[in-house]
XYZ file of C-alpha atoms in Angstrom:
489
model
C 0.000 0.000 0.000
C 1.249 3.323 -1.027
C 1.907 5.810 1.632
C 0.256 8.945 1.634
C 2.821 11.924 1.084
C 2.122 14.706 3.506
C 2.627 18.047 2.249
C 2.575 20.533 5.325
C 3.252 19.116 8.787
C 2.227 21.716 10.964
C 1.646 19.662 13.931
C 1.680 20.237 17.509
C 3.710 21.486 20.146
C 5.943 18.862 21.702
C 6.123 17.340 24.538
C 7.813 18.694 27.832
C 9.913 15.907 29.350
C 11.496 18.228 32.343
C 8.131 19.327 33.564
C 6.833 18.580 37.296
C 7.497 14.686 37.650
C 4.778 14.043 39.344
C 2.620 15.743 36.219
C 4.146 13.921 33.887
C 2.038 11.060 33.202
C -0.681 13.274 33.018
C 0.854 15.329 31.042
C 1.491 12.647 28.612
C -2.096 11.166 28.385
C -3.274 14.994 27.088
C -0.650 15.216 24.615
C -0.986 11.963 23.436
C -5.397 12.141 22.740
C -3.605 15.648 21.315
C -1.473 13.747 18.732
C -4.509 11.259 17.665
C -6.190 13.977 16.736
C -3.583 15.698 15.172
C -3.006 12.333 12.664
C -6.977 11.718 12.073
C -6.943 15.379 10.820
C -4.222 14.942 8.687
C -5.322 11.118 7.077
C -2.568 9.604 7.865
C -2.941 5.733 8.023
C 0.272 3.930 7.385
C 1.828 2.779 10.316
C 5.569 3.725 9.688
C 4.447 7.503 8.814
C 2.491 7.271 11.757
C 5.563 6.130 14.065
C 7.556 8.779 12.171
C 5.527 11.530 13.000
C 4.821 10.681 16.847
C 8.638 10.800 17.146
C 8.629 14.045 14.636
C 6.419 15.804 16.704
C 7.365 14.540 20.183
C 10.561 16.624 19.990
C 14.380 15.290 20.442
C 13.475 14.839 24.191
C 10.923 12.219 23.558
C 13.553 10.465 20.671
C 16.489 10.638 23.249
C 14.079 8.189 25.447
C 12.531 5.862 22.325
C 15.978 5.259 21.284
C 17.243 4.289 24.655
C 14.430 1.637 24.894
C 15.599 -2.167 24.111
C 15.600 -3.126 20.690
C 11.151 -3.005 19.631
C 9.886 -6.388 19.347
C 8.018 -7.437 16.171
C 4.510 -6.578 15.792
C 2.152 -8.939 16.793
C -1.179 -10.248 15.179
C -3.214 -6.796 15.332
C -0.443 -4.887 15.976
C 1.747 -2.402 13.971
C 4.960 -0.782 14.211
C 2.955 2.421 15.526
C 1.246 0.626 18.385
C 4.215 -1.610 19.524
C 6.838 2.499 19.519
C 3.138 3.921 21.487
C 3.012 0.786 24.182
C 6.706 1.141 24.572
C 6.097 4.937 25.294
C 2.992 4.367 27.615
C 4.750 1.974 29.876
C 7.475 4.181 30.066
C 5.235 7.583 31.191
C 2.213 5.757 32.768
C 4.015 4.391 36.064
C 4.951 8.136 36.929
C 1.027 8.746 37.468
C 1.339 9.333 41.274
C -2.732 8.445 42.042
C -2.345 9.818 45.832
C -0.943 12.679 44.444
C -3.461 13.368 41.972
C -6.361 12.675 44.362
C -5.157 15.000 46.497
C -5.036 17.764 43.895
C -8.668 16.347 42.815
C -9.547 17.402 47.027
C -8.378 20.664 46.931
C -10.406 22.001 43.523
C -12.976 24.291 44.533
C -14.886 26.332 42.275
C -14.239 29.266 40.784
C -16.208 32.398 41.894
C -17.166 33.270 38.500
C -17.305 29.600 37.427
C -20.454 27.914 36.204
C -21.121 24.649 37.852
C -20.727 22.936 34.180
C -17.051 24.641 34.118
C -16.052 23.504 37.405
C -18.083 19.897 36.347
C -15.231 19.970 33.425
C -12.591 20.886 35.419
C -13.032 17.978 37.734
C -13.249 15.211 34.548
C -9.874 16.462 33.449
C -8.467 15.858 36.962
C -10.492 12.744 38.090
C -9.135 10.792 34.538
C -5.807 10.526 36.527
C -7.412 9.253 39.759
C -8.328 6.020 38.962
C -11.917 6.694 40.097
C -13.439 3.523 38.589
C -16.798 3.182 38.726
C -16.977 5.889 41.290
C -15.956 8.671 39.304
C -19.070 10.337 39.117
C -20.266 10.101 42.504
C -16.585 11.601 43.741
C -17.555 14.566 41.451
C -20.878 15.155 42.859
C -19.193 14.856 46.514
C -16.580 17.351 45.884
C -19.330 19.709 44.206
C -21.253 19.696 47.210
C -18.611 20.401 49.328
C -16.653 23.177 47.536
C -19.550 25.042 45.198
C -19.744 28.941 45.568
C -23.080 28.597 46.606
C -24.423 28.101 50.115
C -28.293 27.605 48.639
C -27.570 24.983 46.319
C -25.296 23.183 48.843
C -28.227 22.715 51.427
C -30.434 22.101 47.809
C -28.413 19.392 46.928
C -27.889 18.123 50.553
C -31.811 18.058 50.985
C -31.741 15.398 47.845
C -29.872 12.676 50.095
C -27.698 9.627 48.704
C -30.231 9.503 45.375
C -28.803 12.080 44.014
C -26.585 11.618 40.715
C -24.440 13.717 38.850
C -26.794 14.687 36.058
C -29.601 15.428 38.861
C -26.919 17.717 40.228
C -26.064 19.504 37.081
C -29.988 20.235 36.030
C -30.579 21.940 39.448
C -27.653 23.574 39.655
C -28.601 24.803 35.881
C -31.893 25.888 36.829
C -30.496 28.066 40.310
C -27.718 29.596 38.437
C -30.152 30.608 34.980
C -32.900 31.792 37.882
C -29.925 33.566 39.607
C -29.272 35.614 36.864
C -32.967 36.686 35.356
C -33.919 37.857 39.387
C -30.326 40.165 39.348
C -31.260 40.994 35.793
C -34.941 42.246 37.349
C -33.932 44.023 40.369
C -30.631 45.509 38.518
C -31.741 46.690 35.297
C -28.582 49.173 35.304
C -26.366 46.793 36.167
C -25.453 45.995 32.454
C -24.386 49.256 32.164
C -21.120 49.231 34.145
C -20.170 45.507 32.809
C -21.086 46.632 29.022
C -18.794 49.716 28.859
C -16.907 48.080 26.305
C -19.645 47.874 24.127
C -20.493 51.439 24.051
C -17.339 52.685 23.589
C -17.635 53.782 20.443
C -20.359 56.320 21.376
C -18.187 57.802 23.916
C -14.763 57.977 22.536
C -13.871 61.398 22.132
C -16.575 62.761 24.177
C -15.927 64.775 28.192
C -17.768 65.540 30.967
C -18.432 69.398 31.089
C -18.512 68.712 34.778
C -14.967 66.945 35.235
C -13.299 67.881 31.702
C -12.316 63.781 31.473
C -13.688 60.917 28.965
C -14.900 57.792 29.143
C -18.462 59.034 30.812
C -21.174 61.202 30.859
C -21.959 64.543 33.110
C -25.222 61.854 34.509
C -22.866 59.260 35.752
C -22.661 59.116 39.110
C -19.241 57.968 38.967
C -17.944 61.364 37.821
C -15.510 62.847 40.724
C -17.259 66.331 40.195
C -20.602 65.300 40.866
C -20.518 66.795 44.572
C -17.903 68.411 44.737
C -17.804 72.495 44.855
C -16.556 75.060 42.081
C -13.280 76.687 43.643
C -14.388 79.892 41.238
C -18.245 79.858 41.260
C -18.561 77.862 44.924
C -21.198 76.224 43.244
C -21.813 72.493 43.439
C -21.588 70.010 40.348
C -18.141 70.882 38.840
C -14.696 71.591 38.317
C -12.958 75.168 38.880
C -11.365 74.491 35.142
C -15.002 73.442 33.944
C -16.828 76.600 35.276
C -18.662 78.587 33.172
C -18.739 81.412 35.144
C -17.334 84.425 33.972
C -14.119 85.999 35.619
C -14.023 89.641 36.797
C -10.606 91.018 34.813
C -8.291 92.241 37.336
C -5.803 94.771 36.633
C -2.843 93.699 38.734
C -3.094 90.215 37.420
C -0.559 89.541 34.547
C -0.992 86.023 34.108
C -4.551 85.388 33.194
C -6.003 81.793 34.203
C -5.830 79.887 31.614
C -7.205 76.232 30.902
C -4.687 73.287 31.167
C -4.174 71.274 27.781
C -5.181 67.374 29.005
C -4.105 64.909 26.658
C -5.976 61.468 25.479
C -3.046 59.608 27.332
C -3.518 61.584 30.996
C -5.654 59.075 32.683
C -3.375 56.079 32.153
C -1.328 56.559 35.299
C -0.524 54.414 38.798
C -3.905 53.479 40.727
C -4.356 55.463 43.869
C -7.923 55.273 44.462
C -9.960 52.496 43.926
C -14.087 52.766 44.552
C -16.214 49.614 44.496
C -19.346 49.969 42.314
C -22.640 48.113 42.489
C -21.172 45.015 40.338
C -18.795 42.890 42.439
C -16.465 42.050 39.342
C -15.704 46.041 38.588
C -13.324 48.227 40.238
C -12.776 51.590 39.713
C -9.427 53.165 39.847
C -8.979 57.203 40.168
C -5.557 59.265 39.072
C -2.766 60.035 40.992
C -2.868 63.327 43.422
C 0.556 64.703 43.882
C 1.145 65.388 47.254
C 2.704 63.714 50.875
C 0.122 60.649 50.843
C 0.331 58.940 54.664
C 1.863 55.890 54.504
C 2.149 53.241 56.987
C 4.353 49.840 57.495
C 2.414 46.952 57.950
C 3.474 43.059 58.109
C 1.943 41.064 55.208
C 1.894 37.278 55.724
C 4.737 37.112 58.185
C 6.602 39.535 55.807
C 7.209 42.963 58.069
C 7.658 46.766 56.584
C 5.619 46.857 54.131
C 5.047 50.433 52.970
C 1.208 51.209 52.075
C -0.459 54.437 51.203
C -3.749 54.549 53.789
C -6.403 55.535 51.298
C -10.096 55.856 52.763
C -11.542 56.190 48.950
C -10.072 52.359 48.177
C -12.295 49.780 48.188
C -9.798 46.784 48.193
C -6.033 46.519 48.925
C -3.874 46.605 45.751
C -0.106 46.218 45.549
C 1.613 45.959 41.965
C 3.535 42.825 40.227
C 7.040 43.911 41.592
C 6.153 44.039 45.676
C 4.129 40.534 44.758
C 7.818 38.977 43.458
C 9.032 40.744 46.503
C 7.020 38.714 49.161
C 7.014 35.410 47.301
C 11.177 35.652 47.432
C 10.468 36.659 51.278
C 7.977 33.350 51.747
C 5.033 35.225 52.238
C 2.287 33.223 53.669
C -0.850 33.433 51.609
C -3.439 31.966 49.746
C -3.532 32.605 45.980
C -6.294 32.859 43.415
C -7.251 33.898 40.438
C -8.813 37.020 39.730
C -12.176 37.918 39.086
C -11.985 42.081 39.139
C -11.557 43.903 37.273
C -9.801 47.714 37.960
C -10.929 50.448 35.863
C -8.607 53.571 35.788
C -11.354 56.446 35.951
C -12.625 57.974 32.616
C -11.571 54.667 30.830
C -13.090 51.856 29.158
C -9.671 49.820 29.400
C -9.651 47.540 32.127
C -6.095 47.094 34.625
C -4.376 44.150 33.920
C -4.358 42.105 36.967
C -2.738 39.009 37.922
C -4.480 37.738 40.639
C -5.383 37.681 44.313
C -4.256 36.520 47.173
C -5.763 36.563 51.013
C -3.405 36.970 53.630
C -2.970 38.302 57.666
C -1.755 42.108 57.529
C -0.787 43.124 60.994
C 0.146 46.979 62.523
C 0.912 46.689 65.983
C -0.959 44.396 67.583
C -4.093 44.544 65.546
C -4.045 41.890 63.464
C -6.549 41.183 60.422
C -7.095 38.918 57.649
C -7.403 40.761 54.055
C -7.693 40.466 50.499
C -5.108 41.714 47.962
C -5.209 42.183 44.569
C -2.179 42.068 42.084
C -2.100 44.193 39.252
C 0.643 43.927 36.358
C 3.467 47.308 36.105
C 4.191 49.514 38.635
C 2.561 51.387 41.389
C 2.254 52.762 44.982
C 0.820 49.717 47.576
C -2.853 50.524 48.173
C -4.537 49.509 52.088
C -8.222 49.888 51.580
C -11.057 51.834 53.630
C -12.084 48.165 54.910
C -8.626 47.019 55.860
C -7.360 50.896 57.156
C -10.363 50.881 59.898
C -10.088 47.270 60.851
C -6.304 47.706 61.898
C -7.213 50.841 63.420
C -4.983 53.251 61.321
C -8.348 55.316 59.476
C -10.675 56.593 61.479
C -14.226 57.711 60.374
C -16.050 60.799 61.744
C -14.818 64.020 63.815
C -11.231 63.651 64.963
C -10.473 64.197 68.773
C -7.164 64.936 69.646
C -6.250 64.447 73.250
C -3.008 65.066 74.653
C -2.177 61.947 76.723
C 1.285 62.285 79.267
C 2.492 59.499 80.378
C 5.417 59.307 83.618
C 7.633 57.479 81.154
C 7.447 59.924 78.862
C 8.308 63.088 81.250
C 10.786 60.994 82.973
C 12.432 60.514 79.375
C 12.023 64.472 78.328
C 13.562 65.603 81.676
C 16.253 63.063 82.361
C 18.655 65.344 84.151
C 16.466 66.824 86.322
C 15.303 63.224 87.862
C 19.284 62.266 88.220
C 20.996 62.247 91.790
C 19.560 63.767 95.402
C 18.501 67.069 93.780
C 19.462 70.382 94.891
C 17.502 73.593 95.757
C 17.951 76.560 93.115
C 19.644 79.368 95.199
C 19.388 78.137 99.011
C 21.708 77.193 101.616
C 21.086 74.471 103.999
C 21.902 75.681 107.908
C 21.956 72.949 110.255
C 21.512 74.544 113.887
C 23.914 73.781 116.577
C 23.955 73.751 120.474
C 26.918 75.826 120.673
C 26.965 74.951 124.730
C 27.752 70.888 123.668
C 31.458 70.640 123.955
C 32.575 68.669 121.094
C 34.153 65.171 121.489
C 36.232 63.583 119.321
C 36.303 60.112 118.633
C 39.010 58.025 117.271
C 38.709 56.497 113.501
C 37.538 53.269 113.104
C 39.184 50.630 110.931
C 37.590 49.386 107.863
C 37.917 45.496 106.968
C 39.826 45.182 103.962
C 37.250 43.422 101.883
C 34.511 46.530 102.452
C 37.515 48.992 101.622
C 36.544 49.280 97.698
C 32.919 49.555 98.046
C 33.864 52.398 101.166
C 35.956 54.276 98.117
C 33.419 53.925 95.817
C 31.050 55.271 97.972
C 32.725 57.961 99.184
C 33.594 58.802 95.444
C 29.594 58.841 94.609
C 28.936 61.080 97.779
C 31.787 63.874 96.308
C 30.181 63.723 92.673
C 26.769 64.634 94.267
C 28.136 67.294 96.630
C 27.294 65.660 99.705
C 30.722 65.815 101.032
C 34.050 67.110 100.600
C 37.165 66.208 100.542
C 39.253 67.530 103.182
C 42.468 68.783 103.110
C 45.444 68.447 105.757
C 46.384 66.322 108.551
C 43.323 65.246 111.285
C 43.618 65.804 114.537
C 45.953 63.718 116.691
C 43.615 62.038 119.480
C 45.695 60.122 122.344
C 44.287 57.517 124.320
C 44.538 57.573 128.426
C 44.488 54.810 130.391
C 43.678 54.668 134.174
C 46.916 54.104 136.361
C 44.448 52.126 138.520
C 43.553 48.774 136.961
């Protein structure tokens, strides 16, 4: 039989033999139904093109292992030179499926929060094919739905069913809750389309500005706009800008620079996030521009990692730190919990979502307040965001009318005034008189000896009473005192 002569190879990627070890049998049953595909899409039916072209597209990796195996045996009834070089390579990749390991990994899925129950139903399949499952493979499925799904309703729904329940019952109510779901939000949130289909309209708004705020991207009715309630610097008037004001300016004679408007380019509100406010939609994040200016910061201890600078802001609604402080803590073994992400961060006046990376939840701690928050990861650079939530649970924002109150404590007056808490103490300008009896005749008494092992601490003494001008030292010879002893004894 003639072999077919194949024109353009294309073909697929090949495959990784220095990957994860204990992926790679995995790895090789995916690229392998990848590869079947790849020759039933081509026609290709002889056997030695076939061989040819799973060692072709397997890469030199996968050749520097065929070659190493024992010399093939001759194909069997049934069997061809193709399935004898695919046997050979399946008994060398399938022992490296590690099934405790892969169960393990099939435990910890949970599902995604903006994951249909189908999707995470998918995910599971992929995983549970290296589990070795058996017949149980569906009812593991259903057990680790029910114990990691999103939802808290259809967990007791599907708990209510008891040990009837199969996998297909499982997928039609969880169908059913999640289409229901989404028609009651779509009744009671008629707008909320608006804010997740900005993309869609932004053909209508390109090029167009808010007379209140002078920036694209939205209308002077949005209630997003930063103008909205904010007052006229000019006017004093509420609903816009100074630079949007309409209001006409009294000419002044001594002025020599008139006012004049600021150019603002197309590219000015593509700069670092500094605010972030949370809308009505849980998946959108809005992300205001940078005001120059001393911005309080504060170091706080992320995962175990400590001095983390952040920039309190009370108009954030989440926590935000860019890619580079993220490689930061991972080289620093940060302890967290990563995820994907599911916001997304608008820069204000634009249509263009942030790029983000992900999220991560982790313990923040400032003193001895210590919380557990949520951070999100977005790609570039930019100043480390703590949110309004985060700032008042750690006790570094505070909301409402400030109250400053002087507290003094000992320690600290003891610390200001250290001299003057040193030593006896003396009296400013006064002179201590100690009365005497001048009619007591004074006696004098002979000097008594000191052991020798209290002599140093005697010096030392004495030395401490001269620094503090107790005593002084006394210059010349004593007095000679003689002692007389009775003649009768």
């Amino acid at each position: 039989m003639a072999a077919a002569i194949i024109t353009d190879l294309g073909g697929i990627s090949s495959f990784d033999l220095h990957g994860n070890p204990t992926t790679v049998g995995a790895r090789w049953k995916k690229w392998k139904r990848s590869f079947e595909l790849f020759i039933v899409g081509k026609g290709v039916k002889n056997a030695a093109q076939k061989k040819a072209l799973l060692l072709h597209c397997g890469g030199p990796q996968m050749q520097d292992v065929y070659y190493t195996f024992p010399e093939a045996r001759e194909p069997g009834e049934g069997e061809t030179v193709y399935t004898v070089a695919m046997e050979q390579l399946d008994q060398y990749f399938t022992p490296q499926v590690n099934v405790p390991y892969e169960r393990h990994l099939f435990r910890t899925m949970a599902q995604f929060p903006t994951e249909s129950v189908d999707q995470f139903i998918t995910r599971l399949r992929e995983r549970a094919e290296y589990c070795e499952f058996g017949d149980a493979k569906d009812e593991n499925i259903r057990d680790q739905i029910i114990e990691k799904c999103m939802s808290s309703r259809l967990r007791r729904k599907l708990l209510e069913k008891g040990r009837g329940l199969t996998l297909e019952q499982l997928q039609n109510t969880a169908r059913s809750m999640e289409a229901s779901d989404r028609q009651a939000e779509a009744i009671e949130n008629p707008n909320e389309g608006l804010t997740k289909g900005l993309n869609s309209v932004q053909e209508k708004t390109e090029g167009k500005r808010c007379y209140r705020c002078d920036m694209s991207g939205h209308t002077q009715d949005d209630k997003r706009c930063p103008a909205r309630n904010k007052e006229c610097r000019k006017c004093h008037k509420v609903g816009h800008f100074a630079k949007c004001c309409k209001t006409k300016k009294a000419k002044d004679p001594n002025d020599k620079k008139p006012w004049r408007k600021k150019p603002r380019g197309p590219r000015d509100t593509k700069r670092s996030v500094n605010q972030i406010n949370s809308e009505d939609s849980p998946d959108s994040e809005y992300a205001f521009t940078i005001v120059d200016g001393k911005q309080p910061m504060v170091q706080v201890n992320v995962g175990g990692v400590p001095n983390v600078a952040m920039i309190v802001d009370s108009g954030a609604s989440c926590n935000v730190i860019d890619r580079n402080l993220w490689e930061e803590l991972k080289q620093n073994k940060v302890k967290c919990a990563s995820m994907k992400s599911n916001k997304k961060l608008y820069p204000y006046g634009s249509v263009e979502p942030l790029k983000t990376a992900g999220c991560f939840v982790a313990t923040v701690t400032v003193q001895n307040v210590t919380v557990e928050a949520e951070f999100t990861v977005i790609e570039g650079r930019g100043q480390a965001l703590l949110g309004r939530e985060t700032a008042t649970q750690l006790n570094v924002l505070y909301l409402g009318e400030e109250v400053r109150v002087n507290v003094l404590r000992q320690e600290d007056i003891f610390d200001k005034y250290k001299s003057c808490f040193e030593g006896l103490g003396k009296l400013k300008d006064f002179q201590l008189d100690i009365p005497i009896d001048q009619n007591v005749k004074p006696v004098a008494q002979p000097m008594r000896r000191v052991p020798f092992s209290m002599r140093d601490k005697l010096e030392q003494k004495l030395n401490e009473l001269v620094s503090l001008d107790v005593i002084e030292r006394a210059e010349g010879p004593t007095r000679i005192l003689t002692l007389k002893f009775s003649e009768t004894r």
